[in-house]
Amino acid sequence: MGTKYGLYSSYNIIKVPPPDKGVQDNPLQKASIVCTIPMSNKHPSYYHSFGMTDNYFIYVEQPLILNIWKLVIMKIMGYTFADCMEFHKDWPTRIHLCNRETSQLTEIKYIADALFLFHHVNAYEDNGHMVIDIFAYEDDLIMKRMYMKVAQDGHDLPLSRPYRFVLPLYIPKNTKVGVNLVTLDNCQATAMLREDGSVYCHHELLFDPNIIAEFPRINYDDCNGKKYRYFYSSGRDLMQLLKYDLEKRTIKAWKEDDMFGSEPVFIAKPGATKEDEGVVISSVLSGDEKKSSFLLILDGESFEEIGRAVTPAHVQNSFGGHGLFDFTIN
Ligand SMILES: [Fe+2]
């Protein structure tokens, strides 16, 4: 994804084909724009990820903007990148859906209250609705709380919460203003038609608001863009690993004193028939000088420890947060 800033500013989703086998050319030369979303504000919004289903790209345009004028003078003024960002709590969040086949944005304009997000959990289409799960914050305070000086002063991190938005893909004729267009069973998210033709979406809080969580992960190979039941994340300032069950609305947790787990990565068991059949791994940084860091392996279903590979040193790069796993069979 990239931002084009100029007379006609936009956010663009760009397709980069894999390089041809045996050819050493630059794959970016064959890149093409597959979706263009006009910028709603004078300044570009910050983004960290986008969502995708079989038929749509999903872009959440949040009211945290990068002030271009501040950016221009940042070197002279000694601003950091974060100094150039402004959160407007009175502005709406706009959710854009782009049809992957036609590259056209939906005619329906979706808006929601101001929020801030880094990560999408998953998204899927369900009976004429788009279901979008994200980890959301009420504002951008998390950005400011991650400065070393602020962290040393011992401020708490703000809560991020698993939100579900449900967007109606169609509006029946003669729908009255104020009517909830979400017709999915057991769903508390709402979407109401407004006078101006836009649809105001209010999220459903999927789990307890006291969970501080980030780095969501799913059974990606089987469930990305599809209806799913489980996701995993770091929790409580990275001091826990969590498994969420969307059907039973329960959470399982792994925790050990002074240990900080990276983003939990789910790896399916070959030939698995259940969504959570496999293992969840996390690189765990020890906060205790006397204890070592380790690679933790949890059972995907029970979320209990199967084993750990202890390293003879503190593995600090795991504290960057995200988890990555690559498996090659030779
Ligand atoms: Fe991230």
mmCIF file of C-alpha atoms and ligand atoms in Angstrom:
data_model
loop_
_atom_site.group_PDB
_atom_site.id
_atom_site.type_symbol
_atom_site.label_atom_id
_atom_site.label_comp_id
_atom_site.label_asym_id
_atom_site.label_seq_id
_atom_site.Cartn_x
_atom_site.Cartn_y
_atom_site.Cartn_z
ATOM 1 C CA MET A 1 0.000 0.000 0.000
ATOM 2 C CA GLY A 2 1.235 3.491 -0.750
ATOM 3 C CA THR A 3 0.150 7.115 -0.514
ATOM 4 C CA LYS A 4 0.127 9.499 -3.452
ATOM 5 C CA TYR A 5 0.179 13.111 -2.393
ATOM 6 C CA GLY A 6 -0.445 15.944 -4.848
ATOM 7 C CA LEU A 7 -3.304 17.606 -6.686
ATOM 8 C CA TYR A 8 -5.332 14.401 -6.509
ATOM 9 C CA SER A 9 -4.168 12.635 -3.384
ATOM 10 C CA SER A 10 -4.984 8.983 -2.835
ATOM 11 C CA TYR A 11 -4.136 5.752 -1.100
ATOM 12 C CA ASN A 12 -3.162 3.018 -3.525
ATOM 13 C CA ILE A 13 -3.069 -0.731 -3.150
ATOM 14 C CA ILE A 14 -0.320 -2.072 -5.331
ATOM 15 C CA LYS A 15 0.114 -5.568 -6.740
ATOM 16 C CA VAL A 16 3.674 -6.845 -6.979
ATOM 17 C CA PRO A 17 3.980 -10.145 -8.894
ATOM 18 C CA PRO A 18 6.552 -12.676 -7.726
ATOM 19 C CA PRO A 19 9.758 -12.525 -9.783
ATOM 20 C CA ASP A 20 10.039 -14.911 -12.727
ATOM 21 C CA LYS A 21 12.039 -17.995 -11.847
ATOM 22 C CA GLY A 22 15.707 -17.668 -12.699
ATOM 23 C CA VAL A 23 15.324 -14.021 -13.782
ATOM 24 C CA GLN A 24 17.015 -11.423 -11.638
ATOM 25 C CA ASP A 25 14.962 -8.343 -12.458
ATOM 26 C CA ASN A 26 13.377 -5.946 -10.022
ATOM 27 C CA PRO A 27 9.844 -7.222 -9.226
ATOM 28 C CA LEU A 28 8.728 -3.640 -8.535
ATOM 29 C CA GLN A 29 9.097 -2.931 -12.288
ATOM 30 C CA LYS A 30 6.003 -5.085 -12.854
ATOM 31 C CA ALA A 31 4.040 -3.561 -9.994
ATOM 32 C CA SER A 32 0.609 -2.164 -10.803
ATOM 33 C CA ILE A 33 -2.038 -0.240 -8.902
ATOM 34 C CA VAL A 34 -5.125 -2.364 -8.285
ATOM 35 C CA CYS A 35 -7.104 0.026 -6.107
ATOM 36 C CA THR A 36 -7.147 3.801 -5.710
ATOM 37 C CA ILE A 37 -8.917 5.402 -2.767
ATOM 38 C CA PRO A 38 -9.232 9.211 -2.933
ATOM 39 C CA MET A 39 -8.016 10.928 0.233
ATOM 40 C CA SER A 40 -10.901 12.294 2.309
ATOM 41 C CA ASN A 41 -8.843 14.937 4.117
ATOM 42 C CA LYS A 42 -6.210 17.461 3.063
ATOM 43 C CA HIS A 43 -3.549 15.466 4.858
ATOM 44 C CA PRO A 44 -2.943 11.709 4.516
ATOM 45 C CA SER A 45 -4.080 9.352 7.243
ATOM 46 C CA TYR A 46 -1.684 7.046 9.005
ATOM 47 C CA TYR A 47 -2.103 3.333 8.270
ATOM 48 C CA HIS A 48 -0.320 0.181 9.274
ATOM 49 C CA SER A 49 -2.305 -2.571 7.556
ATOM 50 C CA PHE A 50 -5.351 -3.249 5.397
ATOM 51 C CA GLY A 51 -7.900 -6.041 5.132
ATOM 52 C CA MET A 52 -8.775 -8.328 2.255
ATOM 53 C CA THR A 53 -11.459 -10.886 1.380
ATOM 54 C CA ASP A 54 -12.084 -12.844 -1.816
ATOM 55 C CA ASN A 55 -13.930 -9.898 -3.376
ATOM 56 C CA TYR A 56 -12.826 -6.765 -1.541
ATOM 57 C CA PHE A 57 -9.915 -4.759 -0.223
ATOM 58 C CA ILE A 58 -10.692 -2.983 3.040
ATOM 59 C CA TYR A 59 -9.045 0.280 4.004
ATOM 60 C CA VAL A 60 -9.814 1.996 7.307
ATOM 61 C CA GLU A 61 -9.085 5.712 6.932
ATOM 62 C CA GLN A 62 -8.557 6.792 10.514
ATOM 63 C CA PRO A 63 -8.533 10.395 11.790
ATOM 64 C CA LEU A 64 -4.844 10.278 12.654
ATOM 65 C CA ILE A 65 -3.279 12.398 9.943
ATOM 66 C CA LEU A 66 0.252 13.214 8.931
ATOM 67 C CA ASN A 67 0.418 17.020 8.771
ATOM 68 C CA ILE A 68 2.252 17.628 5.498
ATOM 69 C CA TRP A 69 3.257 21.184 6.430
ATOM 70 C CA LYS A 70 4.871 19.976 9.637
ATOM 71 C CA LEU A 71 6.570 17.211 7.678
ATOM 72 C CA VAL A 72 8.104 19.770 5.291
ATOM 73 C CA ILE A 73 9.667 21.758 8.126
ATOM 74 C CA MET A 74 10.404 18.808 10.402
ATOM 75 C CA LYS A 75 14.169 18.906 9.912
ATOM 76 C CA ILE A 76 14.419 22.650 10.529
ATOM 77 C CA MET A 77 12.177 22.465 13.587
ATOM 78 C CA GLY A 78 13.673 19.240 14.928
ATOM 79 C CA TYR A 79 10.313 17.436 14.814
ATOM 80 C CA THR A 80 10.099 13.668 14.946
ATOM 81 C CA PHE A 81 7.767 11.800 12.600
ATOM 82 C CA ALA A 82 5.335 11.398 15.498
ATOM 83 C CA ASP A 83 5.369 15.180 16.089
ATOM 84 C CA CYS A 84 3.897 15.592 12.601
ATOM 85 C CA MET A 85 0.881 13.432 13.382
ATOM 86 C CA GLU A 86 -2.435 14.797 14.635
ATOM 87 C CA PHE A 87 -5.387 12.842 15.946
ATOM 88 C CA HIS A 88 -8.785 14.474 15.386
ATOM 89 C CA LYS A 89 -11.242 12.876 17.770
ATOM 90 C CA ASP A 90 -14.140 14.834 16.229
ATOM 91 C CA TRP A 91 -13.513 13.459 12.757
ATOM 92 C CA PRO A 92 -15.085 10.217 11.593
ATOM 93 C CA THR A 93 -13.272 7.043 10.696
ATOM 94 C CA ARG A 94 -14.075 6.087 7.111
ATOM 95 C CA ILE A 95 -14.133 2.454 6.018
ATOM 96 C CA HIS A 96 -13.562 1.955 2.301
ATOM 97 C CA LEU A 97 -14.380 -1.225 0.399
ATOM 98 C CA CYS A 98 -12.853 -1.719 -3.030
ATOM 99 C CA ASN A 99 -14.107 -4.444 -5.355
ATOM 100 C CA ARG A 100 -11.070 -6.498 -6.395
ATOM 101 C CA GLU A 101 -12.597 -7.487 -9.734
ATOM 102 C CA THR A 102 -13.585 -4.002 -10.909
ATOM 103 C CA SER A 103 -11.182 -1.870 -8.790
ATOM 104 C CA GLN A 104 -14.225 0.283 -7.975
ATOM 105 C CA LEU A 105 -15.095 1.550 -4.525
ATOM 106 C CA THR A 106 -18.541 0.679 -3.231
ATOM 107 C CA GLU A 107 -21.119 3.418 -3.677
ATOM 108 C CA ILE A 108 -22.088 3.136 -0.020
ATOM 109 C CA LYS A 109 -19.978 5.357 2.217
ATOM 110 C CA TYR A 110 -19.302 3.847 5.623
ATOM 111 C CA ILE A 111 -18.342 5.932 8.614
ATOM 112 C CA ALA A 112 -17.668 5.200 12.276
ATOM 113 C CA ASP A 113 -16.548 7.077 15.372
ATOM 114 C CA ALA A 114 -12.916 8.173 15.612
ATOM 115 C CA LEU A 115 -10.551 5.320 16.404
ATOM 116 C CA PHE A 116 -6.946 4.328 15.943
ATOM 117 C CA LEU A 117 -5.650 0.971 14.784
ATOM 118 C CA PHE A 118 -2.487 -0.811 13.808
ATOM 119 C CA HIS A 119 -3.689 -4.299 12.946
ATOM 120 C CA HIS A 120 -6.549 -6.068 11.262
ATOM 121 C CA VAL A 121 -7.413 -9.467 12.715
ATOM 122 C CA ASN A 122 -9.412 -10.842 9.783
ATOM 123 C CA ALA A 123 -12.370 -10.018 7.550
ATOM 124 C CA TYR A 124 -14.958 -12.047 5.675
ATOM 125 C CA GLU A 125 -18.171 -11.720 3.702
ATOM 126 C CA ASP A 126 -21.300 -13.167 5.281
ATOM 127 C CA ASN A 127 -24.799 -13.062 3.770
ATOM 128 C CA GLY A 128 -24.506 -9.655 2.141
ATOM 129 C CA HIS A 129 -22.377 -8.191 4.941
ATOM 130 C CA MET A 130 -18.700 -7.455 5.310
ATOM 131 C CA VAL A 131 -17.418 -8.480 8.748
ATOM 132 C CA ILE A 132 -14.232 -6.665 9.745
ATOM 133 C CA ASP A 133 -12.327 -7.514 12.936
ATOM 134 C CA ILE A 134 -9.600 -5.161 14.126
ATOM 135 C CA PHE A 135 -7.727 -4.244 17.282
ATOM 136 C CA ALA A 136 -8.723 -0.645 17.964
ATOM 137 C CA TYR A 137 -7.774 2.142 20.365
ATOM 138 C CA GLU A 138 -9.929 5.113 21.310
ATOM 139 C CA ASP A 139 -7.175 7.511 20.203
ATOM 140 C CA ASP A 140 -3.474 7.684 19.323
ATOM 141 C CA LEU A 141 -2.188 7.811 22.911
ATOM 142 C CA ILE A 142 -0.349 4.506 22.382
ATOM 143 C CA MET A 143 2.028 6.306 19.984
ATOM 144 C CA LYS A 144 3.001 8.820 22.658
ATOM 145 C CA ARG A 145 3.261 6.211 25.407
ATOM 146 C CA MET A 146 5.919 4.300 23.508
ATOM 147 C CA TYR A 147 8.549 7.019 23.880
ATOM 148 C CA MET A 148 11.345 5.733 26.132
ATOM 149 C CA LYS A 149 11.080 8.686 28.503
ATOM 150 C CA VAL A 150 7.341 8.183 28.952
ATOM 151 C CA ALA A 151 7.787 4.428 29.400
ATOM 152 C CA GLN A 152 10.433 5.006 32.074
ATOM 153 C CA ASP A 153 7.994 7.224 33.945
ATOM 154 C CA GLY A 154 5.782 4.179 34.265
ATOM 155 C CA HIS A 155 2.628 5.266 32.454
ATOM 156 C CA ASP A 156 0.135 2.544 31.623
ATOM 157 C CA LEU A 157 -0.429 1.669 27.998
ATOM 158 C CA PRO A 158 -3.897 2.493 26.683
ATOM 159 C CA LEU A 159 -6.274 -0.363 25.977
ATOM 160 C CA SER A 160 -6.665 -1.868 22.562
ATOM 161 C CA ARG A 161 -9.798 -3.881 22.069
ATOM 162 C CA PRO A 162 -11.034 -6.392 19.511
ATOM 163 C CA TYR A 163 -13.750 -4.542 17.567
ATOM 164 C CA ARG A 164 -16.053 -6.076 14.987
ATOM 165 C CA PHE A 165 -17.600 -3.856 12.341
ATOM 166 C CA VAL A 166 -20.339 -5.275 10.133
ATOM 167 C CA LEU A 167 -20.997 -3.373 6.915
ATOM 168 C CA PRO A 168 -24.070 -4.050 4.768
ATOM 169 C CA LEU A 169 -22.950 -4.569 1.167
ATOM 170 C CA TYR A 170 -26.379 -3.571 -0.141
ATOM 171 C CA ILE A 171 -29.103 -1.215 1.061
ATOM 172 C CA PRO A 172 -32.642 -2.382 0.251
ATOM 173 C CA LYS A 173 -34.812 0.169 -1.550
ATOM 174 C CA ASN A 174 -36.995 2.370 0.640
ATOM 175 C CA THR A 175 -34.810 1.781 3.713
ATOM 176 C CA LYS A 176 -35.642 4.407 6.292
ATOM 177 C CA VAL A 177 -33.061 6.569 8.010
ATOM 178 C CA GLY A 178 -31.992 5.141 11.379
ATOM 179 C CA VAL A 179 -32.859 1.520 10.582
ATOM 180 C CA ASN A 180 -30.202 -1.025 11.510
ATOM 181 C CA LEU A 181 -29.072 -2.711 8.289
ATOM 182 C CA VAL A 182 -27.181 -5.556 10.009
ATOM 183 C CA THR A 183 -29.286 -8.692 9.893
ATOM 184 C CA LEU A 184 -26.737 -11.318 10.986
ATOM 185 C CA ASP A 185 -27.738 -13.513 13.924
ATOM 186 C CA ASN A 186 -26.051 -12.968 17.299
ATOM 187 C CA CYS A 187 -24.412 -9.760 16.156
ATOM 188 C CA GLN A 188 -24.305 -6.592 18.189
ATOM 189 C CA ALA A 189 -22.590 -4.439 15.578
ATOM 190 C CA THR A 190 -24.967 -1.988 13.934
ATOM 191 C CA ALA A 191 -25.038 -0.014 10.676
ATOM 192 C CA MET A 192 -27.581 2.733 10.214
ATOM 193 C CA LEU A 193 -28.513 4.700 7.132
ATOM 194 C CA ARG A 194 -28.160 8.443 7.634
ATOM 195 C CA GLU A 195 -29.880 11.394 5.990
ATOM 196 C CA ASP A 196 -26.905 12.049 3.715
ATOM 197 C CA GLY A 197 -26.957 8.458 2.403
ATOM 198 C CA SER A 198 -23.896 7.334 4.326
ATOM 199 C CA VAL A 199 -24.012 4.393 6.728
ATOM 200 C CA TYR A 200 -22.951 4.921 10.336
ATOM 201 C CA CYS A 201 -21.374 1.765 11.712
ATOM 202 C CA HIS A 202 -21.019 1.021 15.390
ATOM 203 C CA HIS A 203 -18.746 -1.807 16.415
ATOM 204 C CA GLU A 204 -19.373 -4.831 18.564
ATOM 205 C CA LEU A 205 -16.838 -5.302 21.344
ATOM 206 C CA LEU A 206 -15.833 -8.922 20.873
ATOM 207 C CA PHE A 207 -14.113 -9.509 24.201
ATOM 208 C CA ASP A 208 -13.674 -8.024 27.659
ATOM 209 C CA PRO A 209 -12.526 -4.387 27.505
ATOM 210 C CA ASN A 210 -9.817 -4.914 30.118
ATOM 211 C CA ILE A 211 -7.680 -6.982 27.817
ATOM 212 C CA ILE A 212 -4.698 -5.014 26.528
ATOM 213 C CA ALA A 213 -3.823 -6.860 23.381
ATOM 214 C CA GLU A 214 -1.903 -6.507 20.128
ATOM 215 C CA PHE A 215 -0.387 -8.553 17.317
ATOM 216 C CA PRO A 216 -3.429 -10.602 16.284
ATOM 217 C CA ARG A 217 -2.853 -13.777 14.345
ATOM 218 C CA ILE A 218 -5.156 -16.399 12.782
ATOM 219 C CA ASN A 219 -4.836 -19.740 11.003
ATOM 220 C CA TYR A 220 -3.870 -17.655 7.979
ATOM 221 C CA ASP A 221 -3.629 -20.347 5.302
ATOM 222 C CA ASP A 222 -7.113 -21.706 5.964
ATOM 223 C CA CYS A 223 -8.992 -18.703 7.314
ATOM 224 C CA ASN A 224 -7.680 -15.464 5.836
ATOM 225 C CA GLY A 225 -10.664 -13.647 4.335
ATOM 226 C CA LYS A 226 -13.018 -16.400 5.489
ATOM 227 C CA LYS A 227 -15.376 -16.990 8.378
ATOM 228 C CA TYR A 228 -13.260 -18.176 11.289
ATOM 229 C CA ARG A 229 -13.463 -19.091 14.938
ATOM 230 C CA TYR A 230 -10.075 -18.530 16.568
ATOM 231 C CA PHE A 231 -7.450 -15.854 16.773
ATOM 232 C CA TYR A 232 -4.356 -15.369 18.894
ATOM 233 C CA SER A 233 -2.532 -12.317 20.209
ATOM 234 C CA SER A 234 -0.145 -10.899 22.756
ATOM 235 C CA GLY A 235 -1.918 -9.571 25.821
ATOM 236 C CA ARG A 236 -1.469 -7.439 28.913
ATOM 237 C CA ASP A 237 1.495 -5.328 27.758
ATOM 238 C CA LEU A 238 2.972 -8.403 26.018
ATOM 239 C CA MET A 239 3.132 -10.317 29.311
ATOM 240 C CA GLN A 240 0.569 -12.871 28.165
ATOM 241 C CA LEU A 241 -0.261 -14.843 25.063
ATOM 242 C CA LEU A 242 -3.943 -15.245 24.336
ATOM 243 C CA LYS A 243 -6.209 -17.522 22.340
ATOM 244 C CA TYR A 244 -9.715 -16.226 21.595
ATOM 245 C CA ASP A 245 -12.714 -18.402 20.748
ATOM 246 C CA LEU A 246 -15.232 -16.307 18.816
ATOM 247 C CA GLU A 247 -17.934 -18.975 19.061
ATOM 248 C CA LYS A 248 -17.843 -19.519 22.815
ATOM 249 C CA ARG A 249 -16.497 -16.006 23.480
ATOM 250 C CA THR A 250 -13.834 -17.377 25.797
ATOM 251 C CA ILE A 251 -10.129 -16.629 26.148
ATOM 252 C CA LYS A 252 -7.269 -18.955 27.093
ATOM 253 C CA ALA A 253 -4.011 -17.444 28.311
ATOM 254 C CA TRP A 254 -0.359 -18.437 28.694
ATOM 255 C CA LYS A 255 1.728 -16.464 31.179
ATOM 256 C CA GLU A 256 4.997 -16.759 33.058
ATOM 257 C CA ASP A 257 6.526 -14.194 35.429
ATOM 258 C CA ASP A 258 8.930 -11.712 33.800
ATOM 259 C CA MET A 259 8.481 -13.253 30.357
ATOM 260 C CA PHE A 260 7.435 -11.291 27.273
ATOM 261 C CA GLY A 261 6.150 -13.230 24.280
ATOM 262 C CA SER A 262 6.316 -12.012 20.686
ATOM 263 C CA GLU A 263 3.340 -12.202 18.325
ATOM 264 C CA PRO A 264 2.068 -15.789 18.548
ATOM 265 C CA VAL A 265 2.296 -17.573 15.199
ATOM 266 C CA PHE A 266 -0.124 -20.412 14.453
ATOM 267 C CA ILE A 267 1.250 -23.295 12.398
ATOM 268 C CA ALA A 268 -1.285 -25.886 11.262
ATOM 269 C CA LYS A 269 -0.574 -29.567 11.653
ATOM 270 C CA PRO A 270 -0.179 -31.131 8.183
ATOM 271 C CA GLY A 271 -3.498 -32.700 7.242
ATOM 272 C CA ALA A 272 -5.325 -30.941 10.081
ATOM 273 C CA THR A 273 -9.117 -31.020 9.969
ATOM 274 C CA LYS A 274 -9.758 -28.528 12.785
ATOM 275 C CA GLU A 275 -9.034 -24.802 12.574
ATOM 276 C CA ASP A 276 -6.896 -24.800 15.743
ATOM 277 C CA GLU A 277 -5.167 -28.134 15.160
ATOM 278 C CA GLY A 278 -1.471 -27.335 15.233
ATOM 279 C CA VAL A 279 0.955 -25.369 17.343
ATOM 280 C CA VAL A 280 1.390 -21.755 18.338
ATOM 281 C CA ILE A 281 4.949 -20.510 18.659
ATOM 282 C CA SER A 282 6.317 -17.365 20.247
ATOM 283 C CA SER A 283 9.803 -16.027 20.856
ATOM 284 C CA VAL A 284 9.833 -15.234 24.567
ATOM 285 C CA LEU A 285 12.170 -12.595 25.956
ATOM 286 C CA SER A 286 13.197 -13.046 29.563
ATOM 287 C CA GLY A 287 12.902 -9.947 31.724
ATOM 288 C CA ASP A 288 14.891 -11.691 34.445
ATOM 289 C CA GLU A 289 18.681 -11.560 34.058
ATOM 290 C CA LYS A 290 19.048 -14.990 35.591
ATOM 291 C CA LYS A 291 16.628 -16.660 33.207
ATOM 292 C CA SER A 292 17.105 -17.344 29.510
ATOM 293 C CA SER A 293 14.888 -16.453 26.582
ATOM 294 C CA PHE A 294 13.230 -19.285 24.707
ATOM 295 C CA LEU A 295 11.107 -20.307 21.767
ATOM 296 C CA LEU A 296 7.784 -21.365 23.241
ATOM 297 C CA ILE A 297 5.623 -24.022 21.619
ATOM 298 C CA LEU A 298 1.970 -24.189 22.675
ATOM 299 C CA ASP A 299 -0.679 -26.673 21.626
ATOM 300 C CA GLY A 300 -3.069 -24.834 19.288
ATOM 301 C CA GLU A 301 -6.188 -26.415 20.814
ATOM 302 C CA SER A 302 -5.503 -26.534 24.573
ATOM 303 C CA PHE A 303 -3.087 -23.566 24.479
ATOM 304 C CA GLU A 304 -0.875 -25.427 26.941
ATOM 305 C CA GLU A 305 2.889 -25.676 26.659
ATOM 306 C CA ILE A 306 4.249 -28.566 24.632
ATOM 307 C CA GLY A 307 7.847 -27.528 24.990
ATOM 308 C CA ARG A 308 10.435 -24.779 24.799
ATOM 309 C CA ALA A 309 13.836 -24.338 23.144
ATOM 310 C CA VAL A 310 15.984 -22.329 25.515
ATOM 311 C CA THR A 311 18.615 -20.002 24.065
ATOM 312 C CA PRO A 312 21.913 -19.317 25.840
ATOM 313 C CA ALA A 313 21.368 -15.568 25.443
ATOM 314 C CA HIS A 314 18.636 -12.971 25.748
ATOM 315 C CA VAL A 315 16.863 -12.820 22.409
ATOM 316 C CA GLN A 316 16.008 -9.165 22.294
ATOM 317 C CA ASN A 317 14.782 -8.826 18.740
ATOM 318 C CA SER A 318 11.673 -10.761 19.721
ATOM 319 C CA PHE A 319 10.668 -7.661 21.620
ATOM 320 C CA GLY A 320 10.036 -5.870 18.337
ATOM 321 C CA GLY A 321 6.675 -7.523 18.662
ATOM 322 C CA HIS A 322 5.819 -9.182 15.368
ATOM 323 C CA GLY A 323 6.426 -12.871 14.842
ATOM 324 C CA LEU A 324 7.662 -14.507 11.682
ATOM 325 C CA PHE A 325 7.960 -18.182 10.862
ATOM 326 C CA ASP A 326 9.316 -19.743 7.703
ATOM 327 C CA PHE A 327 9.356 -23.448 7.068
ATOM 328 C CA THR A 328 11.049 -25.078 4.129
ATOM 329 C CA ILE A 329 11.108 -28.766 3.284
ATOM 330 C CA ASN A 330 14.184 -29.646 1.262
HETATM 331 FE FE FE B 1 2.485 -4.215 12.950
#
